[in-house]
Amino acid sequence: MAISCSVQGFPLQSAFRTAAFAPALSLPLKLPPQSLSKLRTVVQMSATAGSRISYESLAIKPPEHPTYDLKGIIKLALAEDAGDRGDVTCKATIPSDMAVEAYFLAKEDGIIAGIALAEMIFREIDPSLKVEWCRNDGDFVHKGLQFGKVHGRAHNIVVAERVVLNFMQRMSGIATLTKAMANAAYPAYMLETRKTAPALRLVDKWAVLIGGGRNHRMGLFDMVMIKDNHISAAGGVTGALKAVDLYLEQNSLQMEVEVETRTLEEVEEVLHYSSQTKTSLTRIMLDNMVVPLPNGDVDISMLKEAVQLINGRYETEASGNVTLDTVHKIGQSGVTYISSGSLTHSVKALDISLKIDTELALKVGKRTGRA
């Protein structure tokens, strides 16, 4: 559907598809010249089969989970905000039939994430809202950029505002850090862990994908991961591996198996076991083999020795003492993956706002250094 737009005073004919398939409108968009080539709307999210959501049209799809109900999470987030009375301030101050346009404003540089999820939230509140974007999930935004717009009933836009921004800011913070660490880690791949916010596992891991990282196991069900407590309970590395191989065989299960090692002796024990026995082992974690130094640098000699011992027989994963400052050096060790819980457990949200009066918002933002 074609919409006639004005961007910084210049007419623009762009082929838009609005989320609600509304009639054509003439809309003023205040966007920088570099945005013109990317002006677009995100493809409509469609709810199917009750609480199921279709992801087929998404460029970056969320990771799979057999029981996770994303639409249920959206409903829960909206319900905790609305309580038993709804938005009493909106009811008092905003006429029920008032229509407005509100603009998404980046208040710092970063990688934007959560655009597709924002669409789902707006549709859950009011399917008639029309949402348009000049950026995709995973794109860079700079401070002061108006990168999206929502048009429709003012009451519903304001009700959705905080829930939309809470998700987008968190996801964008995760994506921004992931992008920086993934670039620095090359040629190793960057992974997150299960250290995610409760009930936001899929959302957090989706943000990692948007930022250019890869997903570790989704939960306890989709990969065997033998960690220190399992090893202790099983009487050692060999005992734990034997128990896992037997369990998988008896239950006719095929899945990836990772074992954590903390010393070179444990690495050698794993390699000895696997050389003597048919095993389902696919990856060896090299935990805390990156040693921090007093000057802030790290010693990766132990990690490199472990990688050389394994010699490509299995995937390898470095964990422990992984920061933005150390990840590049770790990535040069030859490991396949680098995992860091900080991607999700210590995320700094990216500052984003949704404003009806963007002129005043930009004025205030410049005064405070946030736009």
Short mmCIF file of C-alpha atoms in Angstrom, two decimals:
data_model
loop_
_atom_site.label_atom_id
_atom_site.label_comp_id
_atom_site.label_asym_id
_atom_site.label_seq_id
_atom_site.Cartn_x
_atom_site.Cartn_y
_atom_site.Cartn_z
CA MET A 1 0.00 0.00 0.00
CA ALA A 2 1.47 3.37 -1.01
CA ILE A 3 1.64 6.15 1.57
CA SER A 4 2.62 9.70 0.72
CA CYS A 5 5.21 10.87 3.23
CA SER A 6 7.11 14.08 3.81
CA VAL A 7 10.65 13.58 5.11
CA GLN A 8 12.42 16.75 6.24
CA GLY A 9 10.25 18.77 3.86
CA PHE A 10 10.83 16.55 0.79
CA PRO A 11 7.93 14.51 -0.65
CA LEU A 12 8.53 10.80 -0.76
CA GLN A 13 6.49 8.05 -2.38
CA SER A 14 7.37 4.78 -0.68
CA ALA A 15 5.68 1.40 -0.88
CA PHE A 16 4.47 0.82 2.66
CA ARG A 17 2.54 -2.03 4.19
CA THR A 18 0.99 -0.92 7.45
CA ALA A 19 0.53 -3.34 10.29
CA ALA A 20 -3.23 -2.79 10.39
CA PHE A 21 -3.83 -2.44 6.64
CA ALA A 22 -5.35 1.00 7.09
CA PRO A 23 -6.31 3.44 4.29
CA ALA A 24 -3.53 5.57 2.81
CA LEU A 25 -2.55 8.56 4.91
CA SER A 26 -0.38 11.60 4.39
CA LEU A 27 2.08 11.52 7.29
CA PRO A 28 4.89 13.92 8.29
CA LEU A 29 8.07 11.97 9.07
CA LYS A 30 11.08 13.80 10.45
CA LEU A 31 13.92 11.51 9.46
CA PRO A 32 17.54 12.16 8.50
CA PRO A 33 18.53 11.77 4.83
CA GLN A 34 20.38 8.51 5.48
CA SER A 35 17.09 6.94 6.59
CA LEU A 36 15.32 7.41 3.25
CA SER A 37 16.76 4.32 1.61
CA LYS A 38 15.64 2.14 4.51
CA LEU A 39 12.19 3.62 5.16
CA ARG A 40 9.89 0.67 5.68
CA THR A 41 7.30 -0.94 7.92
CA VAL A 42 7.80 -4.12 9.80
CA VAL A 43 5.73 -7.00 8.48
CA GLN A 44 2.52 -7.65 10.36
CA MET A 45 2.61 -10.23 13.13
CA SER A 46 -0.38 -12.54 13.02
CA ALA A 47 -1.79 -14.50 15.93
CA THR A 48 -2.94 -17.98 15.00
CA ALA A 49 -4.48 -20.90 16.82
CA GLY A 50 -5.31 -18.95 19.95
CA SER A 51 -2.06 -18.04 21.70
CA ARG A 52 0.25 -19.11 18.87
CA ILE A 53 2.14 -16.44 16.94
CA SER A 54 3.41 -16.84 13.38
CA TYR A 55 7.10 -15.96 12.93
CA GLU A 56 7.37 -16.93 9.26
CA SER A 57 7.70 -13.35 8.01
CA LEU A 58 10.44 -12.36 10.46
CA ALA A 59 13.98 -11.83 9.17
CA ILE A 60 15.41 -12.83 12.58
CA LYS A 61 13.11 -15.38 14.17
CA PRO A 62 13.07 -16.08 17.91
CA PRO A 63 14.69 -19.33 19.03
CA GLU A 64 12.44 -22.37 19.33
CA HIS A 65 10.99 -23.52 22.64
CA PRO A 66 8.40 -26.32 23.00
CA THR A 67 6.36 -24.73 25.80
CA TYR A 68 7.16 -21.00 25.79
CA ASP A 69 4.08 -18.84 25.21
CA LEU A 70 5.29 -15.46 23.94
CA LYS A 71 1.77 -14.13 23.55
CA GLY A 72 1.10 -15.17 27.15
CA ILE A 73 4.18 -13.23 28.29
CA ILE A 74 2.89 -10.16 26.44
CA LYS A 75 -0.51 -10.52 28.09
CA LEU A 76 1.12 -10.92 31.51
CA ALA A 77 3.25 -7.81 31.03
CA LEU A 78 0.21 -5.77 30.02
CA ALA A 79 -1.90 -7.18 32.87
CA GLU A 80 0.65 -6.35 35.58
CA ASP A 81 0.66 -2.75 34.30
CA ALA A 82 -3.12 -2.42 33.99
CA GLY A 83 -4.04 -4.06 37.28
CA ASP A 84 -7.77 -4.16 37.98
CA ARG A 85 -8.57 -0.59 36.86
CA GLY A 86 -6.56 0.06 33.75
CA ASP A 87 -4.73 3.32 33.08
CA VAL A 88 -6.55 5.79 35.31
CA THR A 89 -4.39 8.71 34.14
CA CYS A 90 -5.23 8.08 30.49
CA LYS A 91 -8.90 7.75 31.35
CA ALA A 92 -8.76 11.10 33.11
CA THR A 93 -6.70 13.08 30.59
CA ILE A 94 -7.04 11.61 27.09
CA PRO A 95 -10.35 11.69 25.16
CA SER A 96 -11.27 8.16 24.13
CA ASP A 97 -11.58 9.08 20.44
CA MET A 98 -8.37 11.14 20.14
CA ALA A 99 -5.95 9.95 17.42
CA VAL A 100 -2.24 10.86 17.50
CA GLU A 101 1.13 9.97 16.07
CA ALA A 102 3.94 9.02 18.45
CA TYR A 103 7.57 8.63 17.42
CA PHE A 104 10.26 6.25 18.65
CA LEU A 105 13.38 8.21 19.53
CA ALA A 106 16.84 6.72 20.14
CA LYS A 107 18.50 8.58 23.01
CA GLU A 108 21.86 6.86 22.62
CA ASP A 109 23.80 4.93 19.99
CA GLY A 110 23.24 1.19 19.78
CA ILE A 111 21.71 -1.81 18.03
CA ILE A 112 17.93 -1.76 17.93
CA ALA A 113 16.05 -4.92 18.88
CA GLY A 114 12.45 -5.70 19.75
CA ILE A 115 10.79 -4.09 16.74
CA ALA A 116 8.93 -7.30 15.86
CA LEU A 117 7.95 -7.81 19.51
CA ALA A 118 6.69 -4.21 19.71
CA GLU A 119 4.40 -5.01 16.76
CA MET A 120 2.96 -7.95 18.67
CA ILE A 121 2.29 -5.80 21.75
CA PHE A 122 0.58 -3.03 19.80
CA ARG A 123 -1.59 -5.60 18.02
CA GLU A 124 -2.52 -7.20 21.33
CA ILE A 125 -3.77 -3.85 22.65
CA ASP A 126 -5.32 -2.47 19.47
CA PRO A 127 -5.08 -4.16 16.06
CA SER A 128 -6.04 -0.88 14.36
CA LEU A 129 -2.81 0.85 15.41
CA LYS A 130 -0.50 1.47 12.46
CA VAL A 131 3.22 1.05 13.12
CA GLU A 132 5.98 2.06 10.72
CA TRP A 133 9.76 1.83 10.98
CA CYS A 134 12.84 3.10 9.16
CA ARG A 135 15.05 0.52 10.84
CA ASN A 136 15.04 -3.26 11.15
CA ASP A 137 15.85 -5.41 14.17
CA GLY A 138 19.64 -5.58 14.28
CA ASP A 139 20.25 -2.17 12.68
CA PHE A 140 22.39 0.55 14.21
CA VAL A 141 20.62 3.65 15.55
CA HIS A 142 22.31 6.86 16.60
CA LYS A 143 21.34 9.24 19.36
CA GLY A 144 18.55 11.57 18.25
CA LEU A 145 17.22 9.31 15.46
CA GLN A 146 13.46 8.98 15.06
CA PHE A 147 13.36 5.40 13.85
CA GLY A 148 9.68 4.50 14.02
CA LYS A 149 6.16 5.77 14.40
CA VAL A 150 2.80 4.53 15.67
CA HIS A 151 -0.51 6.13 14.67
CA GLY A 152 -3.95 5.56 16.16
CA ARG A 153 -5.93 6.03 19.37
CA ALA A 154 -3.85 8.04 21.82
CA HIS A 155 -5.18 6.14 24.83
CA ASN A 156 -4.03 2.77 23.48
CA ILE A 157 -0.65 4.06 22.36
CA VAL A 158 0.10 5.47 25.81
CA VAL A 159 -1.13 2.29 27.52
CA ALA A 160 1.24 0.23 25.35
CA GLU A 161 4.16 2.65 25.67
CA ARG A 162 5.91 1.41 28.80
CA VAL A 163 5.52 -2.30 28.08
CA VAL A 164 6.81 -1.83 24.52
CA LEU A 165 9.76 0.24 25.71
CA ASN A 166 10.62 -2.12 28.57
CA PHE A 167 11.01 -4.98 26.11
CA MET A 168 12.73 -2.92 23.41
CA GLN A 169 15.20 -1.23 25.76
CA ARG A 170 16.25 -4.50 27.36
CA MET A 171 16.48 -6.35 24.05
CA SER A 172 18.39 -3.48 22.44
CA GLY A 173 20.84 -3.38 25.35
CA ILE A 174 21.49 -7.11 24.95
CA ALA A 175 21.82 -6.79 21.17
CA THR A 176 24.22 -3.84 21.48
CA LEU A 177 26.59 -5.64 23.83
CA THR A 178 26.29 -8.87 21.83
CA LYS A 179 27.23 -7.08 18.61
CA ALA A 180 30.33 -5.55 20.21
CA MET A 181 31.45 -8.83 21.76
CA ALA A 182 30.66 -10.94 18.69
CA ASN A 183 32.71 -8.63 16.49
CA ALA A 184 35.61 -8.71 18.93
CA ALA A 185 35.43 -12.50 19.44
CA TYR A 186 35.82 -13.37 15.75
CA PRO A 187 36.62 -15.99 14.51
CA ALA A 188 35.04 -17.57 17.60
CA TYR A 189 31.24 -17.44 17.93
CA MET A 190 29.64 -15.58 20.84
CA LEU A 191 27.09 -17.40 23.03
CA GLU A 192 24.89 -16.35 25.92
CA THR A 193 23.99 -18.68 28.81
CA ARG A 194 20.86 -19.54 30.83
CA LYS A 195 21.50 -16.50 33.04
CA THR A 196 18.45 -14.71 31.70
CA ALA A 197 15.63 -12.82 33.42
CA PRO A 198 12.97 -15.23 34.78
CA ALA A 199 10.19 -15.79 32.21
CA LEU A 200 12.14 -13.81 29.57
CA ARG A 201 14.41 -16.65 28.41
CA LEU A 202 13.19 -16.64 24.81
CA VAL A 203 13.10 -12.84 24.60
CA ASP A 204 16.65 -12.45 25.94
CA LYS A 205 18.01 -15.14 23.64
CA TRP A 206 16.17 -13.62 20.68
CA ALA A 207 17.98 -10.34 21.38
CA VAL A 208 21.32 -12.19 21.29
CA LEU A 209 20.48 -13.50 17.81
CA ILE A 210 19.49 -10.01 16.69
CA GLY A 211 22.85 -8.73 17.95
CA GLY A 212 24.76 -11.25 15.87
CA GLY A 213 25.45 -13.86 18.55
CA ARG A 214 24.43 -17.50 18.66
CA ASN A 215 22.26 -19.31 21.17
CA HIS A 216 23.52 -21.77 23.75
CA ARG A 217 21.01 -24.38 24.94
CA MET A 218 17.55 -22.99 25.52
CA GLY A 219 17.01 -24.86 28.77
CA LEU A 220 17.54 -28.10 30.61
CA PHE A 221 15.74 -30.16 27.95
CA ASP A 222 17.50 -29.56 24.64
CA MET A 223 21.15 -30.37 25.39
CA VAL A 224 23.05 -32.43 27.93
CA MET A 225 25.47 -30.14 29.74
CA ILE A 226 27.60 -31.90 32.35
CA LYS A 227 28.76 -29.25 34.81
CA ASP A 228 30.77 -29.31 38.02
CA ASN A 229 27.90 -30.41 40.28
CA HIS A 230 26.99 -33.28 37.96
CA ILE A 231 30.64 -34.35 37.86
CA SER A 232 30.91 -34.25 41.64
CA ALA A 233 27.70 -36.25 42.10
CA ALA A 234 28.76 -38.84 39.51
CA GLY A 235 32.17 -39.34 41.07
CA GLY A 236 34.20 -37.68 38.34
CA VAL A 237 34.28 -36.74 34.67
CA THR A 238 34.43 -40.32 33.39
CA GLY A 239 31.55 -41.44 35.60
CA ALA A 240 29.39 -38.54 34.43
CA LEU A 241 30.09 -39.22 30.75
CA LYS A 242 29.35 -42.93 31.15
CA ALA A 243 26.08 -42.15 32.89
CA VAL A 244 25.02 -39.73 30.15
CA ASP A 245 25.88 -42.15 27.34
CA LEU A 246 23.91 -44.90 29.06
CA TYR A 247 20.91 -42.64 29.70
CA LEU A 248 20.75 -41.47 26.08
CA GLU A 249 21.03 -45.04 24.78
CA GLN A 250 18.37 -46.42 27.12
CA ASN A 251 15.95 -43.61 26.23
CA SER A 252 16.72 -43.60 22.49
CA LEU A 253 17.69 -39.93 22.63
CA GLN A 254 20.02 -38.10 20.28
CA MET A 255 21.19 -34.66 21.35
CA GLU A 256 24.32 -32.62 21.79
CA VAL A 257 26.42 -33.35 24.87
CA GLU A 258 28.83 -30.90 26.47
CA VAL A 259 31.12 -31.56 29.41
CA GLU A 260 32.76 -28.90 31.57
CA THR A 261 36.47 -29.21 32.29
CA ARG A 262 38.40 -27.06 34.74
CA THR A 263 41.91 -28.43 34.41
CA LEU A 264 44.12 -29.86 31.68
CA GLU A 265 43.97 -33.19 33.53
CA GLU A 266 40.17 -33.22 33.14
CA VAL A 267 40.54 -32.45 29.44
CA GLU A 268 42.92 -35.40 29.09
CA GLU A 269 40.50 -37.62 31.03
CA VAL A 270 37.66 -36.70 28.66
CA LEU A 271 39.83 -37.40 25.63
CA HIS A 272 40.95 -40.74 27.06
CA TYR A 273 37.36 -41.80 27.75
CA SER A 274 36.22 -40.79 24.26
CA SER A 275 39.11 -42.66 22.64
CA GLN A 276 38.12 -45.89 24.39
CA THR A 277 34.32 -45.68 24.19
CA LYS A 278 31.62 -44.71 21.72
CA THR A 279 30.23 -41.49 23.15
CA SER A 280 27.64 -38.84 22.33
CA LEU A 281 30.04 -36.07 23.40
CA THR A 282 30.05 -33.09 20.99
CA ARG A 283 31.63 -30.19 22.91
CA ILE A 284 34.15 -29.60 25.69
CA MET A 285 33.82 -26.53 27.86
CA LEU A 286 37.10 -25.01 29.03
CA ASP A 287 36.03 -23.25 32.19
CA ASN A 288 38.10 -20.53 33.84
CA MET A 289 41.17 -21.33 31.78
CA VAL A 290 41.46 -17.61 31.07
CA VAL A 291 43.54 -16.23 33.94
CA PRO A 292 43.21 -12.52 34.83
CA LEU A 293 46.46 -10.60 35.35
CA PRO A 294 47.09 -7.69 37.75
CA ASN A 295 47.50 -5.26 34.85
CA GLY A 296 44.00 -6.01 33.54
CA ASP A 297 45.17 -8.30 30.75
CA VAL A 298 44.51 -12.05 30.66
CA ASP A 299 46.74 -15.09 30.26
CA ILE A 300 45.24 -17.55 27.74
CA SER A 301 48.15 -19.99 27.62
CA MET A 302 46.24 -22.70 29.50
CA LEU A 303 43.25 -22.23 27.21
CA LYS A 304 45.42 -22.53 24.10
CA GLU A 305 47.05 -25.68 25.44
CA ALA A 306 43.64 -27.24 26.04
CA VAL A 307 42.52 -26.36 22.51
CA GLN A 308 45.70 -27.95 21.14
CA LEU A 309 45.08 -31.12 23.17
CA ILE A 310 41.57 -31.45 21.78
CA ASN A 311 42.92 -30.75 18.30
CA GLY A 312 39.58 -30.32 16.55
CA ARG A 313 38.08 -33.61 17.73
CA TYR A 314 35.29 -31.75 19.48
CA GLU A 315 33.85 -28.25 19.54
CA THR A 316 35.35 -26.14 22.30
CA GLU A 317 33.83 -23.42 24.44
CA ALA A 318 35.69 -20.92 26.60
CA SER A 319 33.92 -19.53 29.65
CA GLY A 320 34.95 -17.43 32.61
CA ASN A 321 36.62 -13.99 32.74
CA VAL A 322 34.98 -13.01 29.45
CA THR A 323 34.53 -9.25 29.08
CA LEU A 324 34.47 -6.79 26.23
CA ASP A 325 38.14 -6.08 27.02
CA THR A 326 39.24 -9.72 27.04
CA VAL A 327 37.04 -11.39 24.44
CA HIS A 328 39.20 -10.54 21.43
CA LYS A 329 42.26 -12.21 22.91
CA ILE A 330 40.19 -15.25 23.93
CA GLY A 331 38.84 -15.45 20.39
CA GLN A 332 42.37 -15.80 19.04
CA SER A 333 42.97 -18.98 21.09
CA GLY A 334 41.32 -21.28 18.56
CA VAL A 335 38.14 -22.02 20.55
CA THR A 336 34.92 -22.60 18.64
CA TYR A 337 32.68 -20.67 21.02
CA ILE A 338 32.94 -18.12 23.81
CA SER A 339 30.09 -17.93 26.30
CA SER A 340 29.27 -15.03 28.60
CA GLY A 341 26.43 -14.70 31.08
CA SER A 342 26.95 -10.93 31.11
CA LEU A 343 25.19 -10.61 27.76
CA THR A 344 21.88 -11.12 29.57
CA HIS A 345 22.40 -11.04 33.36
CA SER A 346 24.11 -7.63 33.52
CA VAL A 347 22.51 -5.89 30.57
CA LYS A 348 22.40 -2.09 30.37
CA ALA A 349 19.19 -1.06 28.68
CA LEU A 350 19.45 1.12 25.58
CA ASP A 351 17.70 4.45 26.17
CA ILE A 352 14.66 4.74 23.87
CA SER A 353 11.53 6.84 24.19
CA LEU A 354 8.13 7.05 22.50
CA LYS A 355 6.90 10.63 22.26
CA ILE A 356 3.85 12.35 20.85
CA ASP A 357 5.54 15.78 21.04
CA THR A 358 8.91 14.95 19.50
CA GLU A 359 9.97 18.58 19.13
CA LEU A 360 9.79 19.15 22.87
CA ALA A 361 11.32 15.72 23.57
CA LEU A 362 14.34 16.54 21.38
CA LYS A 363 14.68 19.96 23.02
CA VAL A 364 14.70 18.42 26.50
CA GLY A 365 16.97 15.62 25.32
CA LYS A 366 19.57 18.03 23.99
CA ARG A 367 19.43 19.99 27.24
CA THR A 368 20.18 16.84 29.22
CA GLY A 369 22.58 15.29 26.68
CA ARG A 370 20.24 12.38 25.92
CA ALA A 371 19.23 13.21 22.34
#
